[in-house]
N, CA, C and O atoms as a printed pandas DataFrame, in Angstrom:
     atom_number atom_name residue_name chain_id  residue_number  x_coord  y_coord  z_coord
0              1         N          MET        A               1   94.203  115.813   94.011
1              2        CA          MET        A               1   92.838  115.253   93.815
2              3         C          MET        A               1   92.982  113.772   93.658
3              4         O          MET        A               1   92.009  113.088   93.973
4              5         N          SER        A               2   94.070  113.178   93.210
5              6        CA          SER        A               2   94.100  111.770   93.132
6              7         C          SER        A               2   93.977  110.920   94.457
7              8         O          SER        A               2   93.444  109.813   94.535
8              9         N          LYS        A               3   94.556  111.620   95.469
9             10        CA          LYS        A               3   94.391  110.998   96.740
10            11         C          LYS        A               3   92.885  110.862   97.306
11            12         O          LYS        A               3   92.474  109.887   97.935
12            13         N          LEU        A               4   92.172  111.955   96.989
13            14        CA          LEU        A               4   90.763  112.008   97.148
14            15         C          LEU        A               4   89.946  110.930   96.544
15            16         O          LEU        A               4   89.080  110.295   97.147
16            17         N          LYS        A               5   90.326  110.756   95.173
17            18        CA          LYS        A               5   89.604  109.839   94.351
18            19         C          LYS        A               5   89.981  108.390   94.788
19            20         O          LYS        A               5   89.148  107.488   94.709
20            21         N          GLU        A               6   91.174  108.189   95.224
21            22        CA          GLU        A               6   91.541  106.913   95.890
22            23         C          GLU        A               6   90.697  106.549   96.967
23            24         O          GLU        A               6   90.176  105.434   97.009
24            25         N          ILE        A               7   90.507  107.497   97.930
25            26        CA          ILE        A               7   89.798  107.298   99.199
26            27         C          ILE        A               7   88.295  107.041   98.759
27            28         O          ILE        A               7   87.708  106.090   99.276
28            29         N          ILE        A               8   87.640  107.841   97.827
29            30        CA          ILE        A               8   86.223  107.648   97.500
30            31         C          ILE        A               8   86.106  106.339   96.831
31            32         O          ILE        A               8   85.157  105.606   97.108
32            33         N          ASP        A               9   87.065  105.964   95.908
33            34        CA          ASP        A               9   86.978  104.573   95.326
34            35         C          ASP        A               9   86.875  103.567   96.177
35            36         O          ASP        A               9   86.033  102.681   96.034
36            37         N          GLY        A              10   87.814  103.609   97.250
37            38        CA          GLY        A              10   87.858  102.546   98.315
38            39         C          GLY        A              10   86.603  102.389   99.128
39            40         O          GLY        A              10   86.115  101.285   99.369
40            41         N          TRP        A              11   86.108  103.497   99.530
41            42        CA          TRP        A              11   84.840  103.534  100.325
42            43         C          TRP        A              11   83.639  103.064   99.309
43            44         O          TRP        A              11   82.785  102.287   99.736
44            45         N          TYR        A              12   83.592  103.489   98.113
45            46        CA          TYR        A              12   82.579  103.025   97.258
46            47         C          TYR        A              12   82.583  101.626   97.019
47            48         O          TYR        A              12   81.610  100.888   97.174
48            49         N          ASN        A              13   83.864  101.243   96.586
49            50        CA          ASN        A              13   84.106   99.624   96.370
50            51         C          ASN        A              13   83.884   98.758   97.535
51            52         O          ASN        A              13   83.608   97.567   97.392
52            53         N          ASP        A              14   84.004   99.361   98.767
53            54        CA          ASP        A              14   83.701   98.552   99.914
54            55         C          ASP        A              14   82.205   98.136  100.121
55            56         O          ASP        A              14   81.784   97.035  100.475
56            57         N          ALA        A              15   81.442   99.363   99.793
57            58        CA          ALA        A              15   79.985   99.267   99.898
58            59         C          ALA        A              15   79.277   98.664   98.730
59            60         O          ALA        A              15   78.107   98.293   98.830
60            61         N          ASN        A              16   79.997   98.554   97.571
61            62        CA          ASN        A              16   79.502   97.986   96.356
62            63         C          ASN        A              16   80.482   97.159   95.587
63            64         O          ASN        A              16   80.800   97.447   94.433
64            65         N          PRO        A              17   80.985   96.072   96.271
65            66        CA          PRO        A              17   82.073   95.291   95.710
66            67         C          PRO        A              17   81.683   94.495   94.435
67            68         O          PRO        A              17   80.662   93.808   94.435
68            69         N          THR        A              18   82.481   94.584   93.363
69            70        CA          THR        A              18   82.292   93.667   92.201
70            71         C          THR        A              18   83.227   92.522   92.480
71            72         O          THR        A              18   84.144   92.560   93.301
72            73         N          PRO        A              19   82.891   91.453   91.681
73            74        CA          PRO        A              19   83.913   90.349   91.647
74            75         C          PRO        A              19   85.390   90.711   91.377
75            76         O          PRO        A              19   86.318   90.190   91.997
76            77         N          GLU        A              20   85.541   91.616   90.433
77            78        CA          GLU        A              20   86.719   92.070   90.180
78            79         C          GLU        A              20   87.540   92.814   91.314
79            80         O          GLU        A              20   88.746   92.660   91.505
80            81         N          ILE        A              21   86.762   93.582   91.980
81            82        CA          ILE        A              21   87.211   94.302   93.157
82            83         C          ILE        A              21   87.620   93.386   94.172
83            84         O          ILE        A              21   88.687   93.540   94.767
84            85         N          LEU        A              22   86.706   92.280   94.449
85            86        CA          LEU        A              22   87.053   91.399   95.609
86            87         C          LEU        A              22   88.288   90.516   95.238
87            88         O          LEU        A              22   89.066   90.161   96.125
88            89         N          ALA        A              23   88.471   90.165   93.945
89            90        CA          ALA        A              23   89.532   89.303   93.465
90            91         C          ALA        A              23   90.858   90.176   93.687
91            92         O          ALA        A              23   91.887   89.616   94.067
92            93         N          MET        A              24   90.820   91.562   93.445
93            94        CA          MET        A              24   92.013   92.278   93.794
94            95         C          MET        A              24   92.262   92.535   95.232
95            96         O          MET        A              24   93.426   92.587   95.628
96            97         N          ALA        A              25   91.269   92.699   96.048
97            98        CA          ALA        A              25   91.248   93.108   97.485
98            99         C          ALA        A              25   91.755   91.812   98.405
99           100         O          ALA        A              25   92.511   91.941   99.368
100          101         N          GLU        A              26   91.261   90.661   97.988
101          102        CA          GLU        A              26   91.595   89.482   98.861
102          103         C          GLU        A              26   93.157   89.270   99.107
103          104         O          GLU        A              26   93.598   89.083  100.241
104          105         N          PRO        A              27   93.872   89.306   98.100
105          106        CA          PRO        A              27   95.415   89.012   98.222
106          107         C          PRO        A              27   95.894   90.297   99.058
107          108         O          PRO        A              27   96.639   90.107  100.019
108          109         N          ARG        A              28   95.523   91.495   98.750
109          110        CA          ARG        A              28   96.027   92.629   99.383
110          111         C          ARG        A              28   95.696   92.587  100.873
111          112         O          ARG        A              28   96.567   92.839  101.706
112          113         N          ALA        A              29   94.437   92.267  101.218
113          114        CA          ALA        A              29   94.030   92.027  102.688
114          115         C          ALA        A              29   94.804   91.000  103.457
115          116         O          ALA        A              29   95.073   91.094  104.654
116          117         N          LYS        A              30   95.164   89.932  102.604
117          118        CA          LYS        A              30   95.947   88.870  103.374
118          119         C          LYS        A              30   97.363   89.431  103.676
119          120         O          LYS        A              30   97.912   89.196  104.752
120          121         N          ILE        A              31   97.931   90.166  102.716
121          122        CA          ILE        A              31   99.268   90.761  102.922
122          123         C          ILE        A              31   99.074   91.690  104.182
123          124         O          ILE        A              31   99.824   91.594  105.154
124          125         N          CYS        A              32   98.086   92.547  104.124
125          126        CA          CYS        A              32   97.919   93.507  105.291
126          127         C          CYS        A              32   97.741   92.909  106.549
127          128         O          CYS        A              32   98.180   93.450  107.564
128          129         N          SER        A              33   97.083   91.750  106.575
129          130        CA          SER        A              33   96.704   91.138  107.890
130          131         C          SER        A              33   97.842   90.611  108.487
131          132         O          SER        A              33   97.780   90.414  109.700
132          133         N          GLU        A              34   99.035   90.296  107.801
133          134        CA          GLU        A              34  100.227   89.784  108.368
134          135         C          GLU        A              34  101.312   90.880  108.628
135          136         O          GLU        A              34  102.375   90.576  109.171
136          137         N          CYS        A              35  101.023   92.199  108.223
137          138        CA          CYS        A              35  101.947   93.217  108.364
138          139         C          CYS        A              35  102.003   93.947  109.679
139          140         O          CYS        A              35  100.937   94.340  110.153
140          141         N          PRO        A              36  103.088   94.163  110.298
141          142        CA          PRO        A              36  103.110   94.800  111.631
142          143         C          PRO        A              36  102.569   96.265  111.666
143          144         O          PRO        A              36  102.277   96.831  112.720
144          145         N          GLU        A              37  102.454   96.856  110.379
145          146        CA          GLU        A              37  101.869   98.229  110.345
146          147         C          GLU        A              37  100.370   98.191  110.497
147          148         O          GLU        A              37   99.754   99.236  110.704
148          149         N          ASN        A              38   99.734   96.980  110.398
149          150        CA          ASN        A              38   98.270   96.927  110.623
150          151         C          ASN        A              38   97.969   96.877  112.211
151          152         O          ASN        A              38   98.360   95.964  112.938
152          153         N          VAL        A              39   97.289   97.886  112.597
153          154        CA          VAL        A              39   96.868   98.033  113.898
154          155         C          VAL        A              39   95.420   98.228  113.928
155          156         O          VAL        A              39   94.950   99.299  113.542
156          157         N          PHE        A              40   94.640   97.238  114.373
157          158        CA          PHE        A              40   93.219   97.203  114.403
158          159         C          PHE        A              40   92.683   97.562  113.105
159          160         O          PHE        A              40   91.748   98.362  113.055
160          161         N          ASN        A              41   93.207   97.022  111.972
161          162        CA          ASN        A              41   92.815   97.215  110.553
162          163         C          ASN        A              41   92.891   98.600  110.077
163          164         O          ASN        A              41   92.099   99.042  109.245
164          165         N          ILE        A              42   93.929   99.352  110.649
165          166        CA          ILE        A              42   94.348  100.749  110.128
166          167         C          ILE        A              42   95.825  100.624  109.913
167          168         O          ILE        A              42   96.549  100.056  110.731
168          169         N          CYS        A              43   96.294  101.199  108.724
169          170        CA          CYS        A              43   97.626  101.156  108.335
170          171         C          CYS        A              43   98.356  102.214  109.152
171          172         O          CYS        A              43   97.974  103.383  109.092
172          173         N          LYS        A              44   99.307  101.887  109.854
173          174        CA          LYS        A              44  100.187  102.949  110.683
174          175         C          LYS        A              44  100.952  103.807  109.789
175          176         O          LYS        A              44  101.285  104.932  110.163
176          177         N          SER        A              45  101.272  103.340  108.574
177          178        CA          SER        A              45  102.197  104.014  107.696
178          179         C          SER        A              45  101.358  105.147  107.046
179          180         O          SER        A              45  101.896  106.249  106.933
180          181         N          CYS        A              46  100.134  104.976  106.625
181          182        CA          CYS        A              46   99.353  105.991  105.953
182          183         C          CYS        A              46   98.070  106.413  106.668
183          184         O          CYS        A              46   97.479  107.424  106.287
184          185         N          GLY        A              47   97.639  105.719  107.635
185          186        CA          GLY        A              47   96.429  106.042  108.502
186          187         C          GLY        A              47   95.244  105.612  107.720
187          188         O          GLY        A              47   94.165  106.040  108.129
188          189         N          CYS        A              48   95.238  104.870  106.705
189          190        CA          CYS        A              48   93.983  104.369  105.978
190          191         C          CYS        A              48   93.409  103.190  106.627
191          192         O          CYS        A              48   94.110  102.347  107.186
192          193         N          PRO        A              49   92.054  103.129  106.547
193          194        CA          PRO        A              49   91.368  101.861  107.017
194          195         C          PRO        A              49   91.607  100.810  105.972
195          196         O          PRO        A              49   91.245  101.012  104.813
196          197         N          LEU        A              50   92.172   99.750  106.314
197          198        CA          LEU        A              50   92.620   98.776  105.300
198          199         C          LEU        A              50   91.357   98.178  104.648
199          200         O          LEU        A              50   91.523   97.879  103.466
200          201         N          SER        A              51   90.236   97.956  105.111
201          202        CA          SER        A              51   89.156   97.396  104.460
202          203         C          SER        A              51   88.718   98.240  103.257
203          204         O          SER        A              51   88.064   97.732  102.346
204          205         N          LYS        A              52   89.090   99.566  103.259
205          206        CA          LYS        A              52   88.758  100.379  102.265
206          207         C          LYS        A              52   89.990  100.538  101.133
207          208         O          LYS        A              52   89.817  100.502   99.915
208          209         N          LYS        A              53   91.053  100.690  101.703
209          210        CA          LYS        A              53   92.268  100.887  100.973
210          211         C          LYS        A              53   92.567   99.690   99.957
211          212         O          LYS        A              53   92.920   99.925   98.801
212          213         N          THR        A              54   92.419   98.504  100.407
213          214        CA          THR        A              54   92.600   97.318   99.608
214          215         C          THR        A              54   91.656   97.155   98.530
215          216         O          THR        A              54   91.866   96.375   97.601
216          217         N          LYS        A              55   90.517   97.940   98.637
217          218        CA          LYS        A              55   89.474   97.929   97.484
218          219         C          LYS        A              55   89.646   99.165   96.548
219          220         O          LYS        A              55   88.776   99.373   95.703
220          221         N          SER        A              56   90.559   99.871   96.637
221          222        CA          SER        A              56   90.817  100.941   95.741
222          223         C          SER        A              56   91.885  100.683   94.734
223          224         O          SER        A              56   93.076  100.702   95.043
224          225         N          PRO        A              57   91.428  100.428   93.452
225          226        CA          PRO        A              57   92.388   99.935   92.321
226          227         C          PRO        A              57   93.578  100.891   92.253
227          228         O          PRO        A              57   94.630  100.443   91.797
228          229         N          THR        A              58   93.526  102.033   92.619
229          230        CA          THR        A              58   94.649  102.947   92.492
230          231         C          THR        A              58   95.562  103.091   93.538
231          232         O          THR        A              58   96.667  103.613   93.384
232          233         N          SER        A              59   95.101  102.605   94.702
233          234        CA          SER        A              59   95.942  102.535   96.033
234          235         C          SER        A              59   97.240  101.773   95.944
235          236         O          SER        A              59   97.295  100.801   95.190
236          237         N          LYS        A              60   98.188  102.101   96.587
237          238        CA          LYS        A              60   99.282  101.306   96.696
238          239         C          LYS        A              60   99.744  101.205   98.155
239          240         O          LYS        A              60   99.617  102.178   98.897
240          241         N          CYS        A              61  100.269  100.068   98.579
241          242        CA          CYS        A              61  100.892   99.958   99.885
242          243         C          CYS        A              61  101.956  100.829  100.099
243          244         O          CYS        A              61  102.834  100.837   99.236
244          245         N          PRO        A              62  102.087  101.677  101.209
245          246        CA          PRO        A              62  103.229  102.531  101.379
246          247         C          PRO        A              62  104.551  101.903  101.773
247          248         O          PRO        A              62  105.607  102.534  101.814
248          249         N          LYS        A              63  104.410  100.516  102.083
249          250        CA          LYS        A              63  105.628   99.676  102.256
250          251         C          LYS        A              63  105.894   98.953  100.916
251          252         O          LYS        A              63  106.823   98.152  100.810
252          253         N          ASN        A              64  105.202   99.202  100.068
253          254        CA          ASN        A              64  105.434   98.445   98.543
254          255         C          ASN        A              64  105.338   96.959   98.698
255          256         O          ASN        A              64  106.142   96.201   98.157
256          257         N          LYS        A              65  104.311   96.539   99.469
257          258        CA          LYS        A              65  104.138   95.097   99.686
258          259         C          LYS        A              65  103.086   94.655   98.589
259          260         O          LYS        A              65  103.002   93.453   98.336
260          261         N          TRP        A              66  102.300   95.541   97.942
261          262        CA          TRP        A              66  101.401   95.256   97.073
262          263         C          TRP        A              66  101.131   96.379   96.107
263          264         O          TRP        A              66  100.290   96.240   95.219
């Protein structure tokens, strides 16, 4: 169930970002933008859309970059 909550949180926070969520997501998105696993803003390692994953507080990078 935690994976589902992670996904829902990411989508919710993308549609309704708070200043805290944006402060967390910005450095994550920068790391992802430079990662070779990022293909068209989708993580090849996990299949998640990065614009959503970076905004989920409980999500973790599958490559342990953030």
